[in-house]
GROMACS .gro file of C-alpha atoms in nm:
model
  270
    1UNK     CA    1  -0.655   4.023  -0.037
    2UNK     CA    2  -0.659   3.672   0.112
    3UNK     CA    3  -0.414   3.563   0.381
    4UNK     CA    4  -0.231   3.349   0.122
    5UNK     CA    5  -0.200   3.638  -0.123
    6UNK     CA    6  -0.092   3.878   0.153
    7UNK     CA    7   0.173   3.642   0.286
    8UNK     CA    8   0.331   3.572  -0.053
    9UNK     CA    9   0.322   3.944  -0.138
   10UNK     CA   10   0.498   4.027   0.189
   11UNK     CA   11   0.765   3.761   0.131
   12UNK     CA   12   0.820   3.884  -0.225
   13UNK     CA   13   0.883   4.230  -0.082
   14UNK     CA   14   1.134   4.073   0.158
   15UNK     CA   15   1.302   3.898  -0.134
   16UNK     CA   16   1.265   3.543  -0.008
   17UNK     CA   17   1.051   3.234  -0.039
   18UNK     CA   18   0.819   3.074   0.213
   19UNK     CA   19   0.858   2.779   0.445
   20UNK     CA   20   0.546   2.564   0.472
   21UNK     CA   21   0.569   2.295   0.743
   22UNK     CA   22   0.316   2.013   0.765
   23UNK     CA   23   0.152   1.855   1.063
   24UNK     CA   24  -0.101   1.576   1.080
   25UNK     CA   25  -0.406   1.675   1.282
   26UNK     CA   26  -0.441   1.484   1.611
   27UNK     CA   27  -0.100   1.318   1.573
   28UNK     CA   28  -0.034   1.178   1.826
   29UNK     CA   29  -0.327   1.352   1.997
   30UNK     CA   30  -0.536   1.667   1.962
   31UNK     CA   31  -0.363   1.871   2.233
   32UNK     CA   32  -0.010   1.798   2.111
   33UNK     CA   33  -0.090   1.879   1.748
   34UNK     CA   34  -0.266   2.201   1.856
   35UNK     CA   35   0.037   2.298   2.065
   36UNK     CA   36   0.260   2.243   1.763
   37UNK     CA   37   0.026   2.437   1.536
   38UNK     CA   38   0.022   2.735   1.771
   39UNK     CA   39   0.401   2.736   1.804
   40UNK     CA   40   0.490   2.691   1.436
   41UNK     CA   41   0.463   3.057   1.329
   42UNK     CA   42   0.703   3.160   1.606
   43UNK     CA   43   0.945   2.888   1.494
   44UNK     CA   44   0.953   3.015   1.136
   45UNK     CA   45   0.646   2.885   0.953
   46UNK     CA   46   0.520   3.127   0.687
   47UNK     CA   47   0.216   2.918   0.595
   48UNK     CA   48   0.105   2.593   0.759
   49UNK     CA   49  -0.030   2.278   0.597
   50UNK     CA   50  -0.251   2.057   0.813
   51UNK     CA   51  -0.310   1.699   0.708
   52UNK     CA   52  -0.662   1.562   0.753
   53UNK     CA   53  -0.620   1.199   0.870
   54UNK     CA   54  -0.761   0.945   0.628
   55UNK     CA   55  -0.750   0.565   0.636
   56UNK     CA   56  -0.617   0.528   0.279
   57UNK     CA   57  -0.373   0.815   0.207
   58UNK     CA   58  -0.260   0.677  -0.129
   59UNK     CA   59  -0.026   0.965  -0.217
   60UNK     CA   60   0.167   0.938   0.107
   61UNK     CA   61   0.460   0.725   0.214
   62UNK     CA   62   0.475   0.514   0.528
   63UNK     CA   63   0.572   0.805   0.754
   64UNK     CA   64   0.258   1.006   0.689
   65UNK     CA   65   0.046   0.691   0.660
   66UNK     CA   66   0.146   0.605   1.017
   67UNK     CA   67   0.077   0.962   1.127
   68UNK     CA   68  -0.272   0.937   0.979
   69UNK     CA   69  -0.333   0.611   1.167
   70UNK     CA   70  -0.221   0.772   1.493
   71UNK     CA   71  -0.448   1.068   1.426
   72UNK     CA   72  -0.750   0.849   1.356
   73UNK     CA   73  -0.683   0.644   1.669
   74UNK     CA   74  -0.672   0.969   1.863
   75UNK     CA   75  -1.021   1.054   1.742
   76UNK     CA   76  -0.957   1.277   1.442
   77UNK     CA   77  -1.263   1.377   1.242
   78UNK     CA   78  -1.317   1.660   0.998
   79UNK     CA   79  -1.509   1.850   1.266
   80UNK     CA   80  -1.218   1.802   1.507
   81UNK     CA   81  -0.969   1.931   1.250
   82UNK     CA   82  -1.178   2.243   1.193
   83UNK     CA   83  -1.204   2.290   1.570
   84UNK     CA   84  -0.824   2.288   1.583
   85UNK     CA   85  -0.805   2.564   1.322
   86UNK     CA   86  -1.078   2.762   1.498
   87UNK     CA   87  -0.883   2.747   1.824
   88UNK     CA   88  -0.561   2.850   1.648
   89UNK     CA   89  -0.735   3.154   1.498
   90UNK     CA   90  -0.814   3.292   1.844
   91UNK     CA   91  -0.447   3.391   1.874
   92UNK     CA   92  -0.330   3.411   1.511
   93UNK     CA   93  -0.530   3.583   1.242
   94UNK     CA   94  -0.242   3.622   0.995
   95UNK     CA   95  -0.075   3.288   0.924
   96UNK     CA   96  -0.236   3.114   0.624
   97UNK     CA   97  -0.370   2.765   0.692
   98UNK     CA   98  -0.411   2.506   0.417
   99UNK     CA   99  -0.579   2.171   0.471
  100UNK     CA  100  -0.434   1.879   0.277
  101UNK     CA  101  -0.624   1.558   0.241
  102UNK     CA  102  -0.848   1.333   0.036
  103UNK     CA  103  -1.193   1.364  -0.112
  104UNK     CA  104  -1.370   1.093   0.088
  105UNK     CA  105  -1.376   1.279   0.425
  106UNK     CA  106  -1.491   1.598   0.250
  107UNK     CA  107  -1.765   1.416   0.061
  108UNK     CA  108  -1.878   1.243   0.379
  109UNK     CA  109  -1.890   1.575   0.564
  110UNK     CA  110  -2.081   1.735   0.278
  111UNK     CA  111  -1.897   1.943   0.014
  112UNK     CA  112  -2.089   2.269   0.063
  113UNK     CA  113  -2.097   2.238   0.441
  114UNK     CA  114  -1.724   2.161   0.445
  115UNK     CA  115  -1.631   2.468   0.240
  116UNK     CA  116  -1.834   2.712   0.448
  117UNK     CA  117  -1.741   2.554   0.782
  118UNK     CA  118  -1.373   2.547   0.687
  119UNK     CA  119  -1.376   2.913   0.584
  120UNK     CA  120  -1.562   3.008   0.903
  121UNK     CA  121  -1.303   2.821   1.110
  122UNK     CA  122  -1.020   3.015   0.946
  123UNK     CA  123  -0.897   2.782   0.672
  124UNK     CA  124  -0.759   2.965   0.368
  125UNK     CA  125  -0.700   2.689   0.114
  126UNK     CA  126  -0.748   2.319   0.049
  127UNK     CA  127  -0.538   2.060  -0.130
  128UNK     CA  128  -0.741   1.756  -0.232
  129UNK     CA  129  -0.484   1.506  -0.352
  130UNK     CA  130  -0.719   1.267  -0.528
  131UNK     CA  131  -0.951   1.522  -0.693
  132UNK     CA  132  -0.858   1.583  -1.057
  133UNK     CA  133  -0.961   1.905  -1.228
  134UNK     CA  134  -1.239   1.721  -1.411
  135UNK     CA  135  -1.408   1.640  -1.078
  136UNK     CA  136  -1.344   1.973  -0.906
  137UNK     CA  137  -1.698   2.091  -0.973
  138UNK     CA  138  -1.791   1.901  -0.657
  139UNK     CA  139  -1.618   2.175  -0.456
  140UNK     CA  140  -1.532   2.458  -0.691
  141UNK     CA  141  -1.842   2.677  -0.667
  142UNK     CA  142  -1.879   2.623  -0.294
  143UNK     CA  143  -1.511   2.699  -0.233
  144UNK     CA  144  -1.518   3.018  -0.437
  145UNK     CA  145  -1.834   3.137  -0.265
  146UNK     CA  146  -1.679   3.066   0.075
  147UNK     CA  147  -1.351   3.234  -0.021
  148UNK     CA  148  -1.139   2.918  -0.010
  149UNK     CA  149  -0.853   2.859  -0.254
  150UNK     CA  150  -0.839   2.515  -0.412
  151UNK     CA  151  -0.467   2.455  -0.450
  152UNK     CA  152  -0.382   2.274  -0.774
  153UNK     CA  153  -0.117   2.003  -0.791
  154UNK     CA  154   0.115   1.943  -1.085
  155UNK     CA  155   0.401   1.697  -1.127
  156UNK     CA  156   0.718   1.642  -1.333
  157UNK     CA  157   0.526   1.434  -1.586
  158UNK     CA  158   0.241   1.685  -1.629
  159UNK     CA  159   0.237   1.777  -1.996
  160UNK     CA  160   0.240   2.136  -2.119
  161UNK     CA  161  -0.121   2.117  -2.238
  162UNK     CA  162  -0.226   1.960  -1.909
  163UNK     CA  163  -0.049   2.235  -1.714
  164UNK     CA  164  -0.252   2.501  -1.891
  165UNK     CA  165  -0.571   2.300  -1.840
  166UNK     CA  166  -0.513   2.241  -1.468
  167UNK     CA  167  -0.389   2.591  -1.387
  168UNK     CA  168  -0.632   2.803  -1.588
  169UNK     CA  169  -0.863   2.843  -1.289
  170UNK     CA  170  -0.609   2.783  -1.010
  171UNK     CA  171  -0.593   3.009  -0.706
  172UNK     CA  172  -0.379   3.061  -0.397
  173UNK     CA  173  -0.061   2.892  -0.511
  174UNK     CA  174   0.048   2.592  -0.715
  175UNK     CA  175   0.174   2.281  -0.537
  176UNK     CA  176   0.453   2.124  -0.741
  177UNK     CA  177   0.490   1.754  -0.656
  178UNK     CA  178   0.861   1.743  -0.732
  179UNK     CA  179   0.894   1.365  -0.769
  180UNK     CA  180   0.691   1.098  -0.946
  181UNK     CA  181   0.616   0.901  -0.635
  182UNK     CA  182   0.478   0.914  -0.282
  183UNK     CA  183   0.577   1.149  -0.002
  184UNK     CA  184   0.893   1.100   0.197
  185UNK     CA  185   1.083   0.892  -0.057
  186UNK     CA  186   1.306   1.054  -0.321
  187UNK     CA  187   1.418   1.414  -0.365
  188UNK     CA  188   1.441   1.623  -0.681
  189UNK     CA  189   1.775   1.785  -0.759
  190UNK     CA  190   1.825   2.158  -0.797
  191UNK     CA  191   1.880   2.096  -1.168
  192UNK     CA  192   1.546   1.911  -1.196
  193UNK     CA  193   1.364   2.192  -1.018
  194UNK     CA  194   1.528   2.461  -1.228
  195UNK     CA  195   1.411   2.286  -1.544
  196UNK     CA  196   1.056   2.231  -1.417
  197UNK     CA  197   0.970   2.576  -1.281
  198UNK     CA  198   0.980   2.770  -1.612
  199UNK     CA  199   0.724   2.526  -1.757
  200UNK     CA  200   0.488   2.592  -1.468
  201UNK     CA  201   0.538   2.969  -1.472
  202UNK     CA  202   0.454   2.972  -1.840
  203UNK     CA  203   0.105   2.857  -1.743
  204UNK     CA  204   0.041   3.068  -1.431
  205UNK     CA  205   0.148   3.376  -1.237
  206UNK     CA  206   0.068   3.212  -0.904
  207UNK     CA  207   0.343   3.134  -0.651
  208UNK     CA  208   0.480   2.781  -0.676
  209UNK     CA  209   0.536   2.571  -0.362
  210UNK     CA  210   0.765   2.270  -0.399
  211UNK     CA  211   0.691   1.960  -0.193
  212UNK     CA  212   0.735   1.580  -0.177
  213UNK     CA  213   1.099   1.504  -0.096
  214UNK     CA  214   1.207   1.828   0.074
  215UNK     CA  215   1.363   1.719   0.401
  216UNK     CA  216   1.689   1.901   0.484
  217UNK     CA  217   1.756   2.270   0.550
  218UNK     CA  218   1.965   2.290   0.234
  219UNK     CA  219   1.688   2.134   0.024
  220UNK     CA  220   1.434   2.373   0.175
  221UNK     CA  221   1.662   2.667   0.101
  222UNK     CA  222   1.707   2.554  -0.261
  223UNK     CA  223   1.338   2.485  -0.319
  224UNK     CA  224   1.227   2.817  -0.169
  225UNK     CA  225   1.467   3.005  -0.398
  226UNK     CA  226   1.396   2.818  -0.720
  227UNK     CA  227   1.024   2.819  -0.644
  228UNK     CA  228   0.835   3.047  -0.409
  229UNK     CA  229   0.801   2.809  -0.117
  230UNK     CA  230   0.930   2.482   0.026
  231UNK     CA  231   0.691   2.232   0.185
  232UNK     CA  232   0.844   2.005   0.450
  233UNK     CA  233   0.627   1.719   0.570
  234UNK     CA  234   0.770   1.368   0.622
  235UNK     CA  235   1.094   1.494   0.778
  236UNK     CA  236   0.903   1.672   1.055
  237UNK     CA  237   0.669   1.377   1.107
  238UNK     CA  238   0.970   1.143   1.139
  239UNK     CA  239   1.113   1.365   1.409
  240UNK     CA  240   0.781   1.367   1.594
  241UNK     CA  241   0.743   0.989   1.564
  242UNK     CA  242   1.094   0.930   1.702
  243UNK     CA  243   0.999   1.105   2.027
  244UNK     CA  244   0.686   0.903   2.098
  245UNK     CA  245   0.663   0.637   2.366
  246UNK     CA  246   0.406   0.366   2.296
  247UNK     CA  247   0.252   0.604   2.045
  248UNK     CA  248   0.211   0.880   2.303
  249UNK     CA  249   0.371   1.223   2.316
  250UNK     CA  250   0.664   1.281   2.549
  251UNK     CA  251   0.833   1.594   2.683
  252UNK     CA  252   1.062   1.585   2.378
  253UNK     CA  253   0.789   1.577   2.113
  254UNK     CA  254   0.702   1.944   2.068
  255UNK     CA  255   1.053   2.085   2.137
  256UNK     CA  256   1.215   1.841   1.890
  257UNK     CA  257   0.981   1.929   1.604
  258UNK     CA  258   1.010   2.302   1.670
  259UNK     CA  259   1.390   2.282   1.686
  260UNK     CA  260   1.397   2.117   1.344
  261UNK     CA  261   1.153   2.376   1.211
  262UNK     CA  262   1.380   2.658   1.332
  263UNK     CA  263   1.676   2.503   1.148
  264UNK     CA  264   1.470   2.485   0.829
  265UNK     CA  265   1.353   2.844   0.874
  266UNK     CA  266   1.706   2.970   0.930
  267UNK     CA  267   1.817   2.807   0.605
  268UNK     CA  268   1.525   2.952   0.408
  269UNK     CA  269   1.593   3.297   0.548
  270UNK     CA  270   1.971   3.288   0.504
   0.00000   0.00000   0.00000
C-alpha cells in the first residue's frame, strides 16, 4: 500500500477527512521552506503538497505566482525540490508528499529521469496542471513503473463523459478544482460542493481532495467532510508573504504559517 493509500485508509478509520497544506519550494528560500515542510506534519498536515516554482504558472493567482517568482530567485530547480523532499524523508517516512507543478520543468529534467528520481527522493504523487489526459503518455508508464501516482484534476465544468475518461486510469486521489478560475480567487459554496461530489464519485472510488478557494478553517472543515480532503494553498502563502521583509524570511515567517495551519487542522478535526 502506498503512503497516499495508507493515509486515506487511516483517516477513513478515524472518520474524518484530510488536511493538505501547500508550500512553494524555496519560498522565500530553501532553508525556510524546508523548515516549514518538516514542521507541517506536527502542525496538523495529513498530506503535503509542494509547489515546483515555474515562471509561467498559468493556473495560479497572483499570490502563488509571486511565491513562484520568489522561489526561482532563491535558486529553485527541480533537483533542488527533490533534494528538499529527500532531506524531509530522513525524519519522516509516513507523510505523503505530492509535487504540484507544470509540464515544462518535468520535460526539461527528462520525464523518465524525473519519475524515478522523484520516487527515490520520497515523492508519492504528482499533479501536472497543464498535462491533459491525452498527453499523459509522456509520464504515465514511467510514473507507474516508479510507483508514483499521477493525480488527476477535474473541475465544475467537466462533463460526465469527460469525468469517466479522465478518471478511468486515475490513482492516488482526485483533485477537484472547485471553481472555474485560478487559485486564490473565489470559493465554492457547500451547496456547490455537495452537488459536484456525487458526479465525481460515480466515476471513481478514489478519495476526492477539494482545492482552489479553500482559505478559512470553516471552509476547510466543510470541504474535508463533503469530500475526503481540503487543500489550502493561497491562504498559507499570503500569511507567509505578509511576514517577509524585503522578500526575506523573518522570525515571524515559520511560526505564523504554522499557527494558521494548526487552526485549519483543529477545524478539520473538530
